Amino acid sequence: MIGITKKRLGDMLVESGKISMMQLQEALRRQKVLGKKLGEVLIDEGLVSQEDIIEVLEKQTGIKRINLNDIEVDRKVFKVVPESICSKHELFPFGFNGNKIMVAMWDPLNIFAIDDVSIASGFEVESYIGIRQEIKTFIERYYSGEQVLKAAEELSKEKLMEVKEIEVSEFDDIKNAPVVKMVDYLIKDAVESRASDIHIEPYEKIIRIRYRIDGQLQEVSTLTIDTLPALITRIKILANLNIAEKRLPQDGRIITKIGNKELDLRVSILPIVTGEKVVIRVLSRDSYNINKKQLGMSEIELNKLDRIINSPHGIVLITGPTGSGKSTTLYTILNEINKGCKNIVTIEDPVEYMIEGINQVNVNTKSGLTFATGLRSILRQDPDVVMIGEIRDGETAQIAVRAAITGHLVFSTLHTNDAPSSILRLVDMGLEPYLVSTAISGVIAQRLVKKICPKCSEAYEAISYEKKIMGVDKDKPLTLHKGKGCAYCNNTGYYGRTGIYEIMEVTREHKELILSSNSSGALKDLSINHGMKTIETSCKELVLSGVTTIDELINIAFSLD
């Protein structure tokens, strides 16, 4: 709070009994030294909470508080209030009320902020009290989206050149060219929206841009088709691809930074009948740098995981479909066992995250470096732990098994629906059952399920169909949860994802069963008797605890069939 505003807030807090006069004077002294707002100093010192300040302001000024997640934002406000004012004063405009513009403010007494908004917009300001972090989140989310739309409009208006006429130097010189801004804003907006992939899809008359958020594609913008050549060319330049090649698929990589986030963007370009389709996988270095307790496993499952990964030798498999979080689990495990006394070598296609202290090899099929050939060389490097990005064929599986039998701990991934069926998959690849039974230490099958938005979650009474799915008697009451949709979750009802797991420890009984039977059902029953929770059971527990919805359970059950 600045100027007279500081005194007003301080006086209010003293009058309400939240702080003493002595604490206020000390906070004012600290505020001068730190150069922060008074409210920040008081919160940092632990003298008051953000809720205390909001409560006092609301009571003594009559200014109402606003929950931005509960309102529908009028995007017209972004045309009259620039992002710079919002970021400078920590405020977010969200609509109009007659001749007034409605603004959520962390500091609703800041007369300088009110004047700036009024001058910029030409409207009187109707102030509301907002939560500081919520305001910051909404500024990032909405203004980055508006920048994409604005850049798209500029790009559509500009008469674009043919690809063959575009030189790399032209884009390098014109940093503010609409196509340059469009791509920059697109990447920034995707990151702010928590997107894992950006899809740029050309059709006969338009280009559709979609983000995959929490595993689901959402349309964010459209462009006219004549903007495609410049857009594709700009992306190819950034990814060091051949801008003249339009008939063959190309793969590239863009290393960049948005704010404090280091990003690794994997670019895939595919020629289709209407042009070139682009998919950009957004990989954040932060997403792989997590603790095993953040994976979403229960305490019992974490104990099982510890027993499996601390085996002196053997194969540990992570299984599941594409996009089920296998890479995150693998990197988390590698971080866990990355001790100075172990030589850890990986072979991946591609290396998604560089880990200090681990030797990582990138597959290069063009030069003949495949999983199988690379693995043979790795075993001559005196490794303690080997990680294979994926067991894709019988040759790689044979070498991995031999490595495990000869005293190495091997981690890899496999595409199977559940943990027990991965054993049969290895046998189908040509491995003898006795080798599989000797080599396998454990299998972790996993899926990702969407979590109900915490801001709009609501309880409801389950209908008979849902009770049947949950295995509950139709006459018994059952309370479930779902998200009704709000601004926080972009009206999807979901926000974020969590893992569900099926961890199969391979015991002596498992080894005997692998030798005597080729039934995954028998392995599954044995594992359940040994305390293994199936993926479906794990998902049901999350449904009952209000973490996810029964729709997600149905999706999981369908994918397991």
Coordinates of C-alpha atoms in Angstrom, one line a residue:
M1 CA 0.0 0.0 0.0
I2 CA 1.4 3.4 -0.9
G3 CA 1.1 6.9 0.3
I4 CA -1.9 7.6 2.5
T5 CA -3.2 4.1 1.7
K6 CA -0.6 2.6 3.9
K7 CA -1.8 4.5 6.9
R8 CA -5.4 3.7 6.2
L9 CA -4.8 0.0 6.0
G10 CA -2.7 0.0 9.1
D11 CA -5.2 2.0 11.1
M12 CA -8.0 -0.4 10.0
L13 CA -6.0 -3.4 11.1
V14 CA -5.2 -1.8 14.5
E15 CA -8.8 -0.7 15.0
S16 CA -10.0 -4.2 14.3
G17 CA -7.5 -5.7 16.8
K18 CA -5.6 -7.7 14.1
I19 CA -2.3 -6.0 15.1
S20 CA -1.1 -3.6 17.7
M21 CA 0.2 0.0 17.1
M22 CA 3.7 -1.1 18.0
Q23 CA 3.5 -3.9 15.4
L24 CA 2.2 -1.4 12.8
Q25 CA 5.1 1.0 13.4
E26 CA 7.6 -1.8 13.2
A27 CA 6.0 -3.1 9.9
L28 CA 6.1 0.5 8.5
R29 CA 9.8 0.7 9.2
R30 CA 10.3 -2.7 7.6
Q31 CA 8.2 -1.6 4.6
K32 CA 10.5 1.4 4.0
V33 CA 13.6 -0.8 4.0
L34 CA 12.2 -3.6 1.9
G35 CA 10.3 -1.4 -0.6
K36 CA 7.2 -3.7 -0.4
K37 CA 3.6 -2.9 0.2
L38 CA 2.5 -2.8 3.8
G39 CA 0.1 -5.7 3.3
E40 CA 3.0 -7.9 2.0
V41 CA 5.2 -7.0 4.9
L42 CA 2.5 -7.8 7.4
I43 CA 1.7 -11.2 5.8
D44 CA 5.4 -12.1 5.4
E45 CA 6.0 -11.3 9.1
G46 CA 3.1 -13.6 10.0
L47 CA 1.3 -10.8 11.8
V48 CA -1.9 -11.2 9.6
S49 CA -3.1 -13.5 6.9
Q50 CA -4.4 -12.4 3.5
E51 CA -7.9 -13.4 4.7
D52 CA -7.5 -11.0 7.7
I53 CA -6.8 -8.1 5.4
I54 CA -9.7 -8.9 3.1
E55 CA -12.0 -9.3 6.0
V56 CA -11.0 -5.9 7.5
L57 CA -11.2 -4.1 4.1
E58 CA -14.6 -5.6 3.3
K59 CA -16.0 -4.7 6.8
Q60 CA -14.6 -1.1 7.1
T61 CA -14.8 0.1 3.5
G62 CA -18.0 -1.7 2.3
I63 CA -16.1 -2.9 -0.8
K64 CA -17.3 -6.4 -1.6
R65 CA -15.0 -9.3 -2.1
I66 CA -15.1 -11.3 -5.4
N67 CA -14.3 -14.9 -6.2
L68 CA -13.0 -14.8 -9.8
N69 CA -13.6 -18.5 -10.2
D70 CA -17.3 -18.0 -9.8
I71 CA -17.8 -15.4 -12.5
E72 CA -18.0 -15.2 -16.3
V73 CA -15.3 -12.9 -17.6
D74 CA -16.3 -10.4 -20.3
R75 CA -13.4 -10.4 -22.7
K76 CA -14.2 -6.9 -23.9
V77 CA -12.5 -5.6 -20.8
F78 CA -9.1 -6.7 -22.1
K79 CA -9.4 -4.3 -25.1
V80 CA -9.6 -1.3 -22.8
V81 CA -7.3 -2.2 -19.9
P82 CA -3.7 -3.2 -20.9
E83 CA -1.9 -6.1 -19.2
S84 CA 0.9 -3.7 -18.0
I85 CA -1.6 -1.9 -15.7
C86 CA -3.0 -5.1 -14.4
S87 CA 0.5 -6.5 -13.6
K88 CA 1.8 -3.2 -12.1
H89 CA -1.1 -2.8 -9.7
E90 CA -2.2 -6.4 -9.2
L91 CA -5.7 -6.0 -10.5
F92 CA -7.9 -7.9 -12.9
P93 CA -10.8 -6.3 -14.9
F94 CA -13.7 -8.8 -15.4
G95 CA -16.8 -7.0 -16.7
F96 CA -18.9 -3.9 -17.1
N97 CA -21.8 -2.5 -15.0
G98 CA -23.4 0.3 -17.0
N99 CA -20.8 3.0 -17.3
K100 CA -18.5 1.4 -14.8
I101 CA -15.7 -1.3 -15.3
M102 CA -15.6 -3.9 -12.6
V103 CA -12.1 -4.6 -11.3
A104 CA -10.8 -7.2 -8.7
M105 CA -8.0 -5.5 -6.7
W106 CA -5.6 -6.9 -4.1
D107 CA -5.4 -3.2 -2.9
P108 CA -8.8 -1.6 -3.5
L109 CA -7.7 1.6 -1.7
N110 CA -4.9 2.3 -4.2
I111 CA -6.1 5.5 -5.8
F112 CA -3.2 5.5 -8.3
A113 CA -4.3 2.1 -9.7
I114 CA -7.9 3.2 -9.9
D115 CA -6.9 6.4 -11.8
D116 CA -4.7 4.4 -14.2
V117 CA -7.6 2.0 -15.0
S118 CA -10.1 4.9 -15.4
I119 CA -7.8 6.8 -17.7
A120 CA -6.9 3.8 -19.9
S121 CA -10.5 2.5 -20.2
G122 CA -12.5 5.7 -20.1
F123 CA -14.9 4.1 -17.5
E124 CA -15.4 4.7 -13.8
V125 CA -14.0 1.9 -11.7
E126 CA -16.1 -0.3 -9.5
S127 CA -13.7 -1.9 -7.1
Y128 CA -13.9 -5.4 -5.6
I129 CA -11.5 -7.1 -3.3
G130 CA -9.7 -10.1 -4.8
I131 CA -7.2 -12.7 -3.6
R132 CA -3.8 -11.7 -4.7
Q133 CA -2.6 -15.1 -6.1
E134 CA -5.9 -15.6 -7.8
I135 CA -5.6 -12.2 -9.5
K136 CA -2.1 -13.0 -10.8
T137 CA -3.2 -16.4 -12.1
F138 CA -6.1 -14.8 -14.0
I139 CA -3.9 -12.1 -15.5
E140 CA -1.5 -14.7 -16.8
R141 CA -4.3 -17.0 -18.1
Y142 CA -6.5 -14.5 -19.8
Y143 CA -4.1 -12.0 -21.1
S144 CA -1.8 -14.6 -22.7
G145 CA -5.0 -16.0 -24.4
E146 CA -5.9 -12.5 -25.6
Q147 CA -2.4 -12.0 -27.0
V148 CA -2.8 -15.2 -29.1
L149 CA -6.2 -14.0 -30.5
K150 CA -4.8 -10.5 -31.2
A151 CA -1.7 -11.9 -32.9
A152 CA -4.0 -14.3 -34.9
E153 CA -6.1 -11.3 -36.1
E154 CA -2.9 -9.4 -37.2
L155 CA -1.6 -12.5 -38.9
S156 CA -4.9 -13.1 -40.7
K157 CA -5.0 -9.4 -41.9
E158 CA -1.5 -9.4 -43.2
K159 CA -0.9 -10.5 -46.8
L160 CA 1.5 -13.3 -46.5
M161 CA 4.3 -14.4 -48.7
E162 CA 4.7 -17.9 -50.2
V163 CA 7.0 -20.2 -48.3
K164 CA 9.6 -20.3 -51.1
E165 CA 10.0 -16.6 -50.8
I166 CA 10.6 -16.5 -47.1
E167 CA 14.1 -16.3 -46.0
V168 CA 15.3 -17.1 -42.4
S169 CA 17.0 -13.7 -42.2
E170 CA 13.7 -11.9 -42.8
F171 CA 12.2 -13.4 -39.7
D172 CA 15.3 -12.8 -37.6
D173 CA 15.3 -9.1 -38.6
I174 CA 11.6 -8.5 -38.0
K175 CA 11.1 -9.5 -34.4
N176 CA 7.7 -7.9 -34.2
A177 CA 6.3 -9.5 -37.4
P178 CA 2.8 -10.9 -36.7
V179 CA 3.9 -14.5 -37.4
V180 CA 6.7 -14.1 -34.9
K181 CA 4.4 -12.7 -32.2
M182 CA 1.8 -15.3 -33.0
V183 CA 4.2 -18.3 -32.4
D184 CA 5.7 -16.6 -29.3
Y185 CA 2.3 -15.9 -27.7
L186 CA 1.0 -19.4 -28.7
I187 CA 3.8 -21.1 -26.8
K188 CA 3.4 -18.7 -23.8
D189 CA -0.4 -19.2 -23.7
A190 CA 0.0 -23.0 -23.9
V191 CA 2.3 -23.0 -20.9
E192 CA 0.0 -20.7 -18.9
S193 CA -2.9 -23.0 -19.8
R194 CA -1.0 -26.1 -18.5
A195 CA -1.1 -27.7 -22.0
S196 CA 0.9 -30.8 -22.7
D197 CA 0.6 -30.5 -26.5
I198 CA -0.2 -27.8 -29.1
H199 CA -2.0 -29.0 -32.2
I200 CA -2.0 -26.8 -35.4
E201 CA -4.4 -28.4 -37.9
P202 CA -5.0 -27.1 -41.4
Y203 CA -8.3 -27.6 -43.1
E204 CA -9.7 -26.4 -46.4
K205 CA -10.5 -22.8 -45.3
I206 CA -9.2 -22.5 -41.7
I207 CA -6.4 -23.6 -39.3
R208 CA -7.6 -25.0 -36.0
I209 CA -5.4 -24.5 -32.9
R210 CA -6.0 -26.8 -30.0
Y211 CA -4.3 -27.5 -26.7
R212 CA -4.3 -30.8 -24.8
I213 CA -5.0 -29.9 -21.2
D214 CA -5.4 -32.7 -18.5
G215 CA -5.4 -35.2 -21.3
Q216 CA -8.2 -33.6 -23.3
L217 CA -8.1 -31.5 -26.5
Q218 CA -9.6 -28.0 -26.3
E219 CA -10.0 -25.6 -29.2
V220 CA -8.4 -22.2 -28.5
S221 CA -8.3 -20.3 -31.8
T222 CA -8.7 -20.4 -35.5
L223 CA -6.8 -18.7 -38.3
T224 CA -7.4 -18.3 -42.0
I225 CA -5.7 -20.9 -44.2
D226 CA -3.6 -18.4 -46.0
T227 CA -1.6 -17.8 -42.8
L228 CA -0.3 -21.4 -42.8
P229 CA 2.9 -21.0 -44.9
A230 CA 4.3 -18.3 -42.7
L231 CA 3.3 -20.1 -39.5
I232 CA 4.8 -23.4 -40.5
T233 CA 8.0 -21.7 -41.7
R234 CA 8.4 -19.8 -38.4
I235 CA 8.1 -23.1 -36.4
K236 CA 10.5 -24.9 -38.8
I237 CA 13.1 -22.1 -38.3
L238 CA 12.8 -22.3 -34.5
A239 CA 13.1 -26.1 -34.6
N240 CA 16.0 -26.1 -37.1
L241 CA 14.1 -27.9 -39.8
N242 CA 14.1 -27.7 -43.6
I243 CA 11.7 -25.0 -44.6
A244 CA 11.6 -26.1 -48.2
E245 CA 10.6 -29.7 -47.4
K246 CA 6.8 -30.0 -47.4
R247 CA 6.3 -33.6 -48.6
L248 CA 8.0 -35.6 -45.8
P249 CA 7.5 -35.7 -42.1
Q250 CA 10.0 -33.8 -40.0
D251 CA 10.9 -33.9 -36.3
G252 CA 12.7 -31.1 -34.4
R253 CA 13.2 -29.5 -31.0
I254 CA 13.0 -26.0 -29.5
I255 CA 14.7 -25.1 -26.3
T256 CA 13.3 -22.0 -24.7
K257 CA 12.4 -20.3 -21.5
I258 CA 9.0 -18.8 -20.4
G259 CA 9.4 -16.8 -17.2
N260 CA 11.3 -19.1 -14.8
K261 CA 10.3 -22.3 -16.7
E262 CA 12.8 -24.0 -18.9
L263 CA 10.9 -25.7 -21.8
D264 CA 11.8 -28.4 -24.2
L265 CA 9.4 -28.3 -27.1
R266 CA 9.3 -31.4 -29.4
V267 CA 8.0 -30.5 -32.8
S268 CA 6.5 -33.0 -35.2
I269 CA 5.4 -31.9 -38.7
L270 CA 3.2 -34.3 -40.8
P271 CA 2.1 -33.6 -44.4
I272 CA -1.6 -34.1 -44.8
V273 CA -3.9 -33.4 -47.8
T274 CA -4.7 -29.9 -46.6
G275 CA -1.1 -28.8 -45.8
E276 CA 1.3 -29.6 -42.9
K277 CA 0.0 -30.5 -39.5
V278 CA 2.1 -29.5 -36.5
V279 CA 2.1 -31.0 -33.0
I280 CA 4.3 -29.5 -30.4
R281 CA 4.8 -31.5 -27.2
V282 CA 5.5 -29.1 -24.3
L283 CA 7.9 -30.6 -21.8
S284 CA 8.8 -28.7 -18.7
R285 CA 11.9 -29.6 -16.9
D286 CA 10.0 -29.1 -13.6
S287 CA 7.5 -31.8 -14.3
Y288 CA 10.2 -34.5 -14.1
N289 CA 11.9 -33.1 -11.0
I290 CA 9.5 -34.4 -8.4
N291 CA 9.7 -36.5 -5.3
K292 CA 8.2 -40.1 -5.3
K293 CA 5.6 -38.9 -2.7
Q294 CA 4.2 -36.6 -5.4
L295 CA 3.4 -39.4 -7.7
G296 CA 0.0 -40.0 -6.0
M297 CA 0.8 -43.4 -4.5
S298 CA -0.5 -44.5 -1.1
E299 CA 1.9 -45.3 1.8
I300 CA 1.5 -49.1 1.1
E301 CA 2.2 -48.6 -2.6
L302 CA 5.3 -46.4 -1.8
N303 CA 6.6 -49.2 0.5
K304 CA 6.2 -51.7 -2.4
L305 CA 7.9 -49.4 -4.8
D306 CA 10.9 -49.1 -2.4
R307 CA 11.2 -52.8 -2.1
I308 CA 11.1 -53.2 -5.9
I309 CA 13.6 -50.4 -6.8
N310 CA 16.0 -51.4 -4.1
S311 CA 16.5 -54.9 -5.5
P312 CA 20.2 -55.6 -6.3
H313 CA 19.3 -56.9 -9.8
G314 CA 16.3 -57.7 -12.0
I315 CA 13.9 -56.0 -14.4
V316 CA 11.4 -53.4 -13.2
L317 CA 8.7 -52.6 -15.8
I318 CA 6.5 -49.5 -15.9
T319 CA 3.5 -50.2 -18.1
G320 CA 0.6 -48.3 -19.5
P321 CA -0.7 -46.6 -22.7
T322 CA 0.9 -43.5 -24.2
G323 CA 0.4 -40.4 -22.0
S324 CA -0.1 -42.4 -18.8
G325 CA 2.9 -40.8 -17.0
K326 CA 5.4 -43.6 -17.4
S327 CA 8.3 -41.2 -18.2
T328 CA 7.6 -39.2 -15.1
T329 CA 7.6 -42.3 -12.9
L330 CA 10.8 -43.6 -14.5
Y331 CA 12.7 -40.3 -14.0
T332 CA 11.4 -40.0 -10.4
I333 CA 12.7 -43.5 -9.6
L334 CA 16.1 -42.6 -11.3
N335 CA 16.3 -39.5 -9.2
E336 CA 15.6 -41.6 -6.1
I337 CA 18.4 -44.1 -6.7
N338 CA 20.9 -41.6 -8.2
K339 CA 23.6 -42.0 -5.6
G340 CA 27.3 -41.3 -6.1
C341 CA 28.1 -45.0 -5.6
K342 CA 26.1 -46.2 -8.6
N343 CA 26.9 -46.1 -12.3
I344 CA 23.5 -45.4 -13.9
V345 CA 23.2 -45.4 -17.8
T346 CA 20.1 -44.8 -19.8
I347 CA 19.2 -45.3 -23.5
E348 CA 16.2 -43.3 -24.5
D349 CA 14.3 -42.1 -27.6
P350 CA 14.5 -39.2 -27.1
V351 CA 16.2 -38.1 -23.8
E352 CA 13.4 -36.1 -22.3
Y353 CA 15.1 -34.7 -19.2
M354 CA 18.8 -34.4 -18.4
I355 CA 19.7 -35.6 -14.9
E356 CA 23.0 -34.6 -13.3
G357 CA 25.1 -37.7 -12.4
I358 CA 23.4 -40.1 -14.9
N359 CA 24.9 -41.1 -18.3
Q360 CA 22.1 -40.7 -20.9
V361 CA 22.3 -42.0 -24.5
N362 CA 20.0 -40.8 -27.2
V363 CA 18.7 -43.4 -29.8
N364 CA 19.7 -42.5 -33.4
T365 CA 18.3 -45.0 -35.8
K366 CA 19.7 -43.2 -38.8
S367 CA 23.2 -43.9 -37.7
G368 CA 22.4 -47.4 -36.4
L369 CA 22.2 -46.6 -32.7
T370 CA 19.0 -48.6 -31.7
F371 CA 17.9 -49.7 -28.3
A372 CA 19.4 -53.1 -28.9
T373 CA 22.8 -51.9 -30.2
G374 CA 23.1 -49.2 -27.6
L375 CA 22.2 -51.6 -24.8
R376 CA 25.0 -54.0 -25.9
S377 CA 27.5 -51.2 -25.6
I378 CA 26.1 -50.0 -22.3
L379 CA 26.6 -53.4 -20.7
R380 CA 30.3 -53.0 -21.5
Q381 CA 30.4 -49.7 -19.5
D382 CA 30.3 -51.5 -16.1
P383 CA 26.8 -50.2 -15.2
D384 CA 24.9 -50.9 -11.9
V385 CA 21.6 -49.6 -13.2
V386 CA 20.4 -49.5 -16.8
M387 CA 17.3 -47.7 -17.9
I388 CA 15.8 -48.6 -21.4
G389 CA 13.3 -46.1 -22.6
E390 CA 11.1 -48.8 -24.1
I391 CA 11.3 -52.5 -24.8
R392 CA 10.0 -52.5 -28.4
D393 CA 11.2 -55.9 -29.8
G394 CA 12.4 -59.3 -28.9
E395 CA 16.0 -58.5 -29.4
T396 CA 15.9 -55.6 -26.9
A397 CA 14.0 -57.8 -24.4
Q398 CA 16.6 -60.6 -24.7
I399 CA 19.5 -58.3 -23.9
A400 CA 17.5 -56.7 -21.0
V401 CA 16.8 -60.1 -19.5
R402 CA 20.4 -61.1 -19.8
A403 CA 21.5 -57.9 -18.2
A404 CA 19.2 -58.5 -15.3
I405 CA 20.3 -62.1 -14.8
T406 CA 24.0 -61.1 -14.8
G407 CA 23.5 -58.8 -11.8
H408 CA 22.2 -55.5 -13.2
L409 CA 19.1 -53.6 -12.2
V410 CA 17.1 -52.7 -15.3
F411 CA 14.2 -50.3 -15.6
S412 CA 12.1 -50.1 -18.8
T413 CA 8.6 -49.4 -20.1
L414 CA 6.1 -51.6 -21.9
H415 CA 2.7 -51.0 -23.5
T416 CA 0.2 -53.3 -21.7
N417 CA -3.1 -52.8 -20.1
D418 CA -2.2 -54.1 -16.6
A419 CA 0.7 -55.4 -14.7
P420 CA 0.2 -59.2 -15.0
S421 CA -0.3 -59.1 -18.8
S422 CA 3.3 -57.6 -19.2
I423 CA 4.7 -61.1 -18.3
L424 CA 2.8 -62.7 -21.2
R425 CA 3.9 -59.8 -23.5
L426 CA 7.6 -60.7 -22.8
V427 CA 6.9 -64.3 -23.6
D428 CA 5.1 -63.3 -26.8
M429 CA 8.3 -61.4 -27.8
G430 CA 10.1 -64.8 -27.8
L431 CA 11.5 -65.0 -24.3
E432 CA 11.5 -68.3 -22.5
P433 CA 9.2 -68.3 -19.4
Y434 CA 12.1 -69.5 -17.2
L435 CA 14.1 -66.4 -18.2
V436 CA 11.2 -64.1 -17.6
S437 CA 10.5 -65.7 -14.2
T438 CA 14.2 -65.3 -13.2
A439 CA 14.6 -61.8 -14.4
I440 CA 11.4 -59.9 -13.4
S441 CA 11.5 -58.1 -10.0
G442 CA 8.3 -56.1 -10.3
V443 CA 5.8 -54.4 -12.6
I444 CA 4.1 -51.1 -12.1
A445 CA 1.0 -50.4 -14.3
Q446 CA -0.4 -46.9 -14.2
R447 CA -2.9 -44.5 -15.6
L448 CA -3.6 -40.8 -15.2
V449 CA -7.0 -39.6 -14.1
K450 CA -8.4 -36.1 -14.1
K451 CA -9.0 -34.5 -10.7
I452 CA -12.2 -32.7 -9.9
C453 CA -11.7 -28.9 -9.8
P454 CA -11.3 -27.9 -6.2
K455 CA -13.1 -24.5 -6.8
C456 CA -16.3 -25.9 -8.2
S457 CA -16.5 -29.4 -6.8
E458 CA -20.0 -30.3 -5.6
A459 CA -21.6 -33.4 -4.0
Y460 CA -24.6 -35.3 -5.4
E461 CA -26.5 -38.5 -4.7
A462 CA -25.5 -41.4 -7.0
I463 CA -28.1 -42.9 -9.3
S464 CA -28.6 -46.7 -9.5
Y465 CA -26.4 -47.1 -12.6
E466 CA -23.5 -45.4 -10.8
K467 CA -24.1 -47.5 -7.6
K468 CA -23.9 -50.6 -9.8
I469 CA -20.5 -49.5 -11.3
M470 CA -19.2 -48.8 -7.8
G471 CA -20.4 -52.1 -6.5
V472 CA -22.8 -50.6 -4.0
D473 CA -26.3 -51.9 -3.3
K474 CA -28.9 -49.7 -5.1
D475 CA -30.9 -49.2 -1.8
K476 CA -27.9 -47.8 0.0
P477 CA -27.1 -44.0 -0.2
L478 CA -23.9 -43.1 -2.0
T479 CA -22.5 -39.6 -2.3
L480 CA -20.2 -38.8 -5.2
H481 CA -18.6 -35.6 -6.5
K482 CA -18.3 -33.7 -9.8
G483 CA -17.1 -30.3 -10.9
K484 CA -19.9 -28.0 -12.2
G485 CA -17.4 -25.9 -14.2
C486 CA -15.9 -22.5 -13.4
A487 CA -13.4 -20.0 -14.7
Y488 CA -10.6 -21.6 -12.7
C489 CA -11.0 -24.9 -14.7
N490 CA -12.1 -23.3 -18.0
N491 CA -15.6 -24.7 -17.4
T492 CA -14.4 -28.3 -17.7
G493 CA -15.0 -29.4 -14.1
Y494 CA -11.5 -30.8 -13.9
Y495 CA -8.1 -29.3 -12.8
G496 CA -4.9 -31.4 -12.9
R497 CA -4.3 -35.1 -12.9
T498 CA -3.1 -37.7 -10.5
G499 CA -1.7 -41.2 -11.0
I500 CA -3.3 -44.5 -10.1
Y501 CA -1.2 -47.6 -9.9
E502 CA -1.2 -51.4 -9.9
I503 CA 2.1 -52.6 -8.4
M504 CA 2.9 -56.3 -8.8
E505 CA 5.8 -57.6 -6.7
V506 CA 7.1 -60.8 -8.2
T507 CA 7.4 -63.4 -5.4
R508 CA 8.6 -67.0 -5.5
E509 CA 5.0 -68.0 -6.0
H510 CA 4.8 -65.7 -9.0
K511 CA 7.9 -67.2 -10.5
E512 CA 6.5 -70.7 -10.2
L513 CA 3.2 -69.6 -11.8
I514 CA 5.0 -68.0 -14.7
L515 CA 6.8 -71.3 -15.4
S516 CA 3.6 -73.5 -15.1
S517 CA 0.9 -71.2 -16.6
N518 CA 0.5 -68.7 -19.4
S519 CA -2.6 -67.1 -17.8
S520 CA -2.5 -63.5 -16.9
G521 CA -5.8 -64.0 -15.0
A522 CA -4.0 -66.5 -12.6
L523 CA -1.2 -64.0 -12.1
K524 CA -3.7 -61.3 -11.4
D525 CA -5.5 -63.4 -8.8
L526 CA -2.3 -64.4 -7.1
S527 CA -1.1 -60.7 -7.0
I528 CA -4.5 -59.6 -5.5
N529 CA -4.1 -62.3 -2.8
H530 CA -0.7 -60.8 -2.1
G531 CA -2.2 -57.3 -1.5
M532 CA -2.1 -55.8 -5.0
K533 CA -4.7 -53.2 -5.7
T534 CA -5.9 -53.2 -9.3
I535 CA -6.0 -49.9 -11.3
E536 CA -9.8 -50.1 -11.3
T537 CA -9.9 -50.5 -7.5
S538 CA -7.5 -47.6 -7.0
C539 CA -9.7 -45.4 -9.2
K540 CA -12.8 -46.4 -7.2
E541 CA -11.1 -45.3 -4.1
L542 CA -10.4 -41.9 -5.6
V543 CA -14.1 -41.6 -6.7
L544 CA -15.3 -42.4 -3.2
S545 CA -12.9 -39.9 -1.7
G546 CA -14.1 -37.1 -4.1
V547 CA -10.8 -36.8 -6.0
T548 CA -12.2 -37.8 -9.4
T549 CA -15.5 -38.6 -11.0
I550 CA -17.3 -41.8 -12.0
D551 CA -16.9 -40.8 -15.6
E552 CA -13.1 -41.1 -15.2
L553 CA -13.6 -44.5 -13.6
I554 CA -15.7 -45.6 -16.6
N555 CA -13.0 -44.4 -19.0
I556 CA -10.4 -46.4 -17.1
A557 CA -12.5 -49.5 -16.9
F558 CA -13.2 -49.2 -20.7
S559 CA -9.5 -48.9 -21.5
L560 CA -8.7 -52.0 -19.4
D561 CA -11.1 -54.2 -21.3

